[in-house]
Amino acid sequence: MKIRIETPKFSFFKYQKVDDEYKRVLFSPIPTIFNYGFIEDTLGDDGMEEDAIVLGPRLPQGTLVKLTNAGGVVRFVDDSVQDDKKVFYLGDRYSEKLFGLYFRMYALFKRFRYLLFERRIAECRFEGIELFEEK
């Protein structure tokens, strides 16, 4: 699988690749604790490419990482749509408590953001992490 990094680890901004540019789409009060991007040539339930989390060292925006298997999936609902994120490893493993805390805070922030900026209630929630068995 080819994973394109849109948002490097420790960024306060979430980016989205639009054509050949990376546009800021969201400011988060909590920094991203992983590299975040998408799996090229896929389609998720939200109509965009499948989301990918890459654990390991910070990777520059635009980096293309080729990995074979996801190590798990973060179950997440954003704007009332299932928006899961596949987890890949480049060395680091994850801390279940840290991930849980991060995604619970992120879901709360997203609910607040929809209410404040779009004046509507949207379901956003962290549903847990499913780890895949190593083969």
JSON list of C-alpha atoms in Angstrom, two decimals:
[
{"chain": "A", "resi": 1, "resn": "MET", "atom": "CA", "xyz": [0.00, 0.00, 0.00]},
{"chain": "A", "resi": 2, "resn": "LYS", "atom": "CA", "xyz": [1.14, 3.52, -0.76]},
{"chain": "A", "resi": 3, "resn": "ILE", "atom": "CA", "xyz": [0.51, 5.95, 2.07]},
{"chain": "A", "resi": 4, "resn": "ARG", "atom": "CA", "xyz": [0.84, 9.69, 1.46]},
{"chain": "A", "resi": 5, "resn": "ILE", "atom": "CA", "xyz": [1.61, 11.82, 4.53]},
{"chain": "A", "resi": 6, "resn": "GLU", "atom": "CA", "xyz": [-0.51, 14.98, 4.67]},
{"chain": "A", "resi": 7, "resn": "THR", "atom": "CA", "xyz": [-0.04, 15.95, 8.32]},
{"chain": "A", "resi": 8, "resn": "PRO", "atom": "CA", "xyz": [3.36, 15.30, 9.93]},
{"chain": "A", "resi": 9, "resn": "LYS", "atom": "CA", "xyz": [3.64, 14.13, 13.52]},
{"chain": "A", "resi": 10, "resn": "PHE", "atom": "CA", "xyz": [3.39, 16.96, 16.12]},
{"chain": "A", "resi": 11, "resn": "SER", "atom": "CA", "xyz": [1.51, 19.34, 13.79]},
{"chain": "A", "resi": 12, "resn": "PHE", "atom": "CA", "xyz": [-1.30, 21.51, 15.18]},
{"chain": "A", "resi": 13, "resn": "PHE", "atom": "CA", "xyz": [-2.75, 21.86, 11.67]},
{"chain": "A", "resi": 14, "resn": "LYS", "atom": "CA", "xyz": [-4.50, 19.14, 9.70]},
{"chain": "A", "resi": 15, "resn": "TYR", "atom": "CA", "xyz": [-3.79, 19.29, 5.99]},
{"chain": "A", "resi": 16, "resn": "GLN", "atom": "CA", "xyz": [-5.51, 17.85, 2.94]},
{"chain": "A", "resi": 17, "resn": "LYS", "atom": "CA", "xyz": [-3.86, 17.18, -0.41]},
{"chain": "A", "resi": 18, "resn": "VAL", "atom": "CA", "xyz": [-5.65, 19.07, -3.16]},
{"chain": "A", "resi": 19, "resn": "ASP", "atom": "CA", "xyz": [-4.10, 18.52, -6.56]},
{"chain": "A", "resi": 20, "resn": "ASP", "atom": "CA", "xyz": [-0.37, 19.15, -5.97]},
{"chain": "A", "resi": 21, "resn": "GLU", "atom": "CA", "xyz": [-0.77, 21.31, -2.86]},
{"chain": "A", "resi": 22, "resn": "TYR", "atom": "CA", "xyz": [-1.40, 20.70, 0.83]},
{"chain": "A", "resi": 23, "resn": "LYS", "atom": "CA", "xyz": [-4.10, 22.99, 2.20]},
{"chain": "A", "resi": 24, "resn": "ARG", "atom": "CA", "xyz": [-4.71, 23.68, 5.86]},
{"chain": "A", "resi": 25, "resn": "VAL", "atom": "CA", "xyz": [-8.20, 22.46, 6.68]},
{"chain": "A", "resi": 26, "resn": "LEU", "atom": "CA", "xyz": [-8.25, 22.45, 10.46]},
{"chain": "A", "resi": 27, "resn": "PHE", "atom": "CA", "xyz": [-6.44, 23.88, 13.45]},
{"chain": "A", "resi": 28, "resn": "SER", "atom": "CA", "xyz": [-6.43, 21.54, 16.43]},
{"chain": "A", "resi": 29, "resn": "PRO", "atom": "CA", "xyz": [-5.63, 22.65, 19.99]},
{"chain": "A", "resi": 30, "resn": "ILE", "atom": "CA", "xyz": [-3.87, 19.32, 20.48]},
{"chain": "A", "resi": 31, "resn": "PRO", "atom": "CA", "xyz": [-0.95, 18.31, 18.25]},
{"chain": "A", "resi": 32, "resn": "THR", "atom": "CA", "xyz": [-1.18, 15.19, 16.15]},
{"chain": "A", "resi": 33, "resn": "ILE", "atom": "CA", "xyz": [0.80, 12.44, 17.94]},
{"chain": "A", "resi": 34, "resn": "PHE", "atom": "CA", "xyz": [1.44, 10.47, 14.74]},
{"chain": "A", "resi": 35, "resn": "ASN", "atom": "CA", "xyz": [1.97, 10.98, 11.02]},
{"chain": "A", "resi": 36, "resn": "TYR", "atom": "CA", "xyz": [-1.43, 11.23, 9.32]},
{"chain": "A", "resi": 37, "resn": "GLY", "atom": "CA", "xyz": [-2.37, 10.76, 5.70]},
{"chain": "A", "resi": 38, "resn": "PHE", "atom": "CA", "xyz": [-4.23, 8.53, 3.30]},
{"chain": "A", "resi": 39, "resn": "ILE", "atom": "CA", "xyz": [-3.86, 5.28, 1.38]},
{"chain": "A", "resi": 40, "resn": "GLU", "atom": "CA", "xyz": [-3.60, 6.10, -2.30]},
{"chain": "A", "resi": 41, "resn": "ASP", "atom": "CA", "xyz": [-6.13, 4.56, -4.73]},
{"chain": "A", "resi": 42, "resn": "THR", "atom": "CA", "xyz": [-8.66, 3.67, -2.00]},
{"chain": "A", "resi": 43, "resn": "LEU", "atom": "CA", "xyz": [-12.07, 5.02, -1.03]},
{"chain": "A", "resi": 44, "resn": "GLY", "atom": "CA", "xyz": [-13.44, 5.22, 2.51]},
{"chain": "A", "resi": 45, "resn": "ASP", "atom": "CA", "xyz": [-17.03, 5.49, 3.75]},
{"chain": "A", "resi": 46, "resn": "ASP", "atom": "CA", "xyz": [-16.73, 9.29, 3.81]},
{"chain": "A", "resi": 47, "resn": "GLY", "atom": "CA", "xyz": [-16.04, 9.43, 0.05]},
{"chain": "A", "resi": 48, "resn": "MET", "atom": "CA", "xyz": [-12.36, 10.30, 0.48]},
{"chain": "A", "resi": 49, "resn": "GLU", "atom": "CA", "xyz": [-9.28, 8.09, 0.44]},
{"chain": "A", "resi": 50, "resn": "GLU", "atom": "CA", "xyz": [-8.94, 5.77, 3.43]},
{"chain": "A", "resi": 51, "resn": "ASP", "atom": "CA", "xyz": [-7.22, 7.48, 6.37]},
{"chain": "A", "resi": 52, "resn": "ALA", "atom": "CA", "xyz": [-3.86, 6.19, 7.57]},
{"chain": "A", "resi": 53, "resn": "ILE", "atom": "CA", "xyz": [-1.86, 6.70, 10.75]},
{"chain": "A", "resi": 54, "resn": "VAL", "atom": "CA", "xyz": [1.86, 5.98, 10.49]},
{"chain": "A", "resi": 55, "resn": "LEU", "atom": "CA", "xyz": [3.65, 5.48, 13.81]},
{"chain": "A", "resi": 56, "resn": "GLY", "atom": "CA", "xyz": [7.36, 6.06, 13.97]},
{"chain": "A", "resi": 57, "resn": "PRO", "atom": "CA", "xyz": [9.62, 9.04, 13.35]},
{"chain": "A", "resi": 58, "resn": "ARG", "atom": "CA", "xyz": [8.19, 12.34, 12.10]},
{"chain": "A", "resi": 59, "resn": "LEU", "atom": "CA", "xyz": [7.85, 12.24, 8.30]},
{"chain": "A", "resi": 60, "resn": "PRO", "atom": "CA", "xyz": [7.83, 15.35, 6.09]},
{"chain": "A", "resi": 61, "resn": "GLN", "atom": "CA", "xyz": [4.58, 16.37, 4.43]},
{"chain": "A", "resi": 62, "resn": "GLY", "atom": "CA", "xyz": [4.23, 14.70, 1.02]},
{"chain": "A", "resi": 63, "resn": "THR", "atom": "CA", "xyz": [6.29, 11.64, 1.95]},
{"chain": "A", "resi": 64, "resn": "LEU", "atom": "CA", "xyz": [5.11, 8.46, 0.20]},
{"chain": "A", "resi": 65, "resn": "VAL", "atom": "CA", "xyz": [5.54, 5.39, 2.40]},
{"chain": "A", "resi": 66, "resn": "LYS", "atom": "CA", "xyz": [5.11, 1.87, 1.00]},
{"chain": "A", "resi": 67, "resn": "LEU", "atom": "CA", "xyz": [3.90, -0.60, 3.63]},
{"chain": "A", "resi": 68, "resn": "THR", "atom": "CA", "xyz": [2.31, -4.00, 3.22]},
{"chain": "A", "resi": 69, "resn": "ASN", "atom": "CA", "xyz": [-0.09, -4.55, 6.11]},
{"chain": "A", "resi": 70, "resn": "ALA", "atom": "CA", "xyz": [-1.97, -2.43, 8.59]},
{"chain": "A", "resi": 71, "resn": "GLY", "atom": "CA", "xyz": [-1.33, -3.31, 12.23]},
{"chain": "A", "resi": 72, "resn": "GLY", "atom": "CA", "xyz": [-4.77, -2.21, 13.34]},
{"chain": "A", "resi": 73, "resn": "VAL", "atom": "CA", "xyz": [-7.57, 0.26, 12.91]},
{"chain": "A", "resi": 74, "resn": "VAL", "atom": "CA", "xyz": [-8.85, 3.18, 14.98]},
{"chain": "A", "resi": 75, "resn": "ARG", "atom": "CA", "xyz": [-12.66, 3.12, 14.95]},
{"chain": "A", "resi": 76, "resn": "PHE", "atom": "CA", "xyz": [-13.90, 6.70, 14.69]},
{"chain": "A", "resi": 77, "resn": "VAL", "atom": "CA", "xyz": [-17.11, 8.48, 13.72]},
{"chain": "A", "resi": 78, "resn": "ASP", "atom": "CA", "xyz": [-16.75, 12.01, 12.32]},
{"chain": "A", "resi": 79, "resn": "ASP", "atom": "CA", "xyz": [-19.70, 14.16, 11.32]},
{"chain": "A", "resi": 80, "resn": "SER", "atom": "CA", "xyz": [-22.01, 11.16, 11.87]},
{"chain": "A", "resi": 81, "resn": "VAL", "atom": "CA", "xyz": [-20.08, 9.07, 9.28]},
{"chain": "A", "resi": 82, "resn": "GLN", "atom": "CA", "xyz": [-17.81, 6.12, 10.02]},
{"chain": "A", "resi": 83, "resn": "ASP", "atom": "CA", "xyz": [-14.27, 7.43, 9.44]},
{"chain": "A", "resi": 84, "resn": "ASP", "atom": "CA", "xyz": [-11.87, 4.70, 10.55]},
{"chain": "A", "resi": 85, "resn": "LYS", "atom": "CA", "xyz": [-8.10, 5.12, 10.36]},
{"chain": "A", "resi": 86, "resn": "LYS", "atom": "CA", "xyz": [-5.75, 2.25, 9.56]},
{"chain": "A", "resi": 87, "resn": "VAL", "atom": "CA", "xyz": [-2.63, 2.05, 11.73]},
{"chain": "A", "resi": 88, "resn": "PHE", "atom": "CA", "xyz": [0.80, 1.29, 10.26]},
{"chain": "A", "resi": 89, "resn": "TYR", "atom": "CA", "xyz": [4.13, 0.91, 12.04]},
{"chain": "A", "resi": 90, "resn": "LEU", "atom": "CA", "xyz": [7.57, 2.25, 11.10]},
{"chain": "A", "resi": 91, "resn": "GLY", "atom": "CA", "xyz": [9.17, 1.23, 14.36]},
{"chain": "A", "resi": 92, "resn": "ASP", "atom": "CA", "xyz": [7.13, 2.67, 17.21]},
{"chain": "A", "resi": 93, "resn": "ARG", "atom": "CA", "xyz": [4.22, 0.80, 18.72]},
{"chain": "A", "resi": 94, "resn": "TYR", "atom": "CA", "xyz": [1.33, 2.67, 20.20]},
{"chain": "A", "resi": 95, "resn": "SER", "atom": "CA", "xyz": [0.14, 3.36, 23.71]},
{"chain": "A", "resi": 96, "resn": "GLU", "atom": "CA", "xyz": [-3.51, 2.39, 24.07]},
{"chain": "A", "resi": 97, "resn": "LYS", "atom": "CA", "xyz": [-4.05, 4.96, 26.84]},
{"chain": "A", "resi": 98, "resn": "LEU", "atom": "CA", "xyz": [-2.43, 7.77, 24.86]},
{"chain": "A", "resi": 99, "resn": "PHE", "atom": "CA", "xyz": [-4.38, 6.95, 21.69]},
{"chain": "A", "resi": 100, "resn": "GLY", "atom": "CA", "xyz": [-7.63, 6.69, 23.65]},
{"chain": "A", "resi": 101, "resn": "LEU", "atom": "CA", "xyz": [-7.02, 10.05, 25.32]},
{"chain": "A", "resi": 102, "resn": "TYR", "atom": "CA", "xyz": [-6.03, 11.71, 22.03]},
{"chain": "A", "resi": 103, "resn": "PHE", "atom": "CA", "xyz": [-9.06, 10.47, 20.07]},
{"chain": "A", "resi": 104, "resn": "ARG", "atom": "CA", "xyz": [-11.54, 11.18, 22.87]},
{"chain": "A", "resi": 105, "resn": "MET", "atom": "CA", "xyz": [-10.25, 14.77, 23.08]},
{"chain": "A", "resi": 106, "resn": "TYR", "atom": "CA", "xyz": [-10.25, 15.05, 19.28]},
{"chain": "A", "resi": 107, "resn": "ALA", "atom": "CA", "xyz": [-13.87, 13.85, 19.05]},
{"chain": "A", "resi": 108, "resn": "LEU", "atom": "CA", "xyz": [-14.91, 16.40, 21.69]},
{"chain": "A", "resi": 109, "resn": "PHE", "atom": "CA", "xyz": [-13.06, 19.15, 19.82]},
{"chain": "A", "resi": 110, "resn": "LYS", "atom": "CA", "xyz": [-14.73, 18.17, 16.51]},
{"chain": "A", "resi": 111, "resn": "ARG", "atom": "CA", "xyz": [-18.23, 18.22, 18.08]},
{"chain": "A", "resi": 112, "resn": "PHE", "atom": "CA", "xyz": [-17.53, 21.66, 19.50]},
{"chain": "A", "resi": 113, "resn": "ARG", "atom": "CA", "xyz": [-16.13, 22.88, 16.16]},
{"chain": "A", "resi": 114, "resn": "TYR", "atom": "CA", "xyz": [-19.22, 21.75, 14.21]},
{"chain": "A", "resi": 115, "resn": "LEU", "atom": "CA", "xyz": [-21.47, 23.46, 16.76]},
{"chain": "A", "resi": 116, "resn": "LEU", "atom": "CA", "xyz": [-19.48, 26.71, 16.88]},
{"chain": "A", "resi": 117, "resn": "PHE", "atom": "CA", "xyz": [-18.60, 27.19, 13.21]},
{"chain": "A", "resi": 118, "resn": "GLU", "atom": "CA", "xyz": [-21.40, 25.37, 11.39]},
{"chain": "A", "resi": 119, "resn": "ARG", "atom": "CA", "xyz": [-24.13, 25.82, 14.01]},
{"chain": "A", "resi": 120, "resn": "ARG", "atom": "CA", "xyz": [-25.15, 22.17, 13.95]},
{"chain": "A", "resi": 121, "resn": "ILE", "atom": "CA", "xyz": [-24.84, 19.06, 16.04]},
{"chain": "A", "resi": 122, "resn": "ALA", "atom": "CA", "xyz": [-22.70, 16.31, 14.52]},
{"chain": "A", "resi": 123, "resn": "GLU", "atom": "CA", "xyz": [-21.88, 12.94, 16.03]},
{"chain": "A", "resi": 124, "resn": "CYS", "atom": "CA", "xyz": [-18.14, 12.52, 16.61]},
{"chain": "A", "resi": 125, "resn": "ARG", "atom": "CA", "xyz": [-16.83, 9.69, 18.75]},
{"chain": "A", "resi": 126, "resn": "PHE", "atom": "CA", "xyz": [-13.90, 7.38, 19.33]},
{"chain": "A", "resi": 127, "resn": "GLU", "atom": "CA", "xyz": [-15.05, 3.75, 19.29]},
{"chain": "A", "resi": 128, "resn": "GLY", "atom": "CA", "xyz": [-11.80, 2.02, 20.18]},
{"chain": "A", "resi": 129, "resn": "ILE", "atom": "CA", "xyz": [-8.78, 0.42, 18.56]},
{"chain": "A", "resi": 130, "resn": "GLU", "atom": "CA", "xyz": [-8.73, -2.97, 16.92]},
{"chain": "A", "resi": 131, "resn": "LEU", "atom": "CA", "xyz": [-5.28, -4.53, 16.61]},
{"chain": "A", "resi": 132, "resn": "PHE", "atom": "CA", "xyz": [-4.60, -7.13, 13.94]},
{"chain": "A", "resi": 133, "resn": "GLU", "atom": "CA", "xyz": [-2.60, -10.24, 14.70]},
{"chain": "A", "resi": 134, "resn": "GLU", "atom": "CA", "xyz": [0.86, -10.30, 13.19]},
{"chain": "A", "resi": 135, "resn": "LYS", "atom": "CA", "xyz": [1.33, -12.94, 10.50]}
]
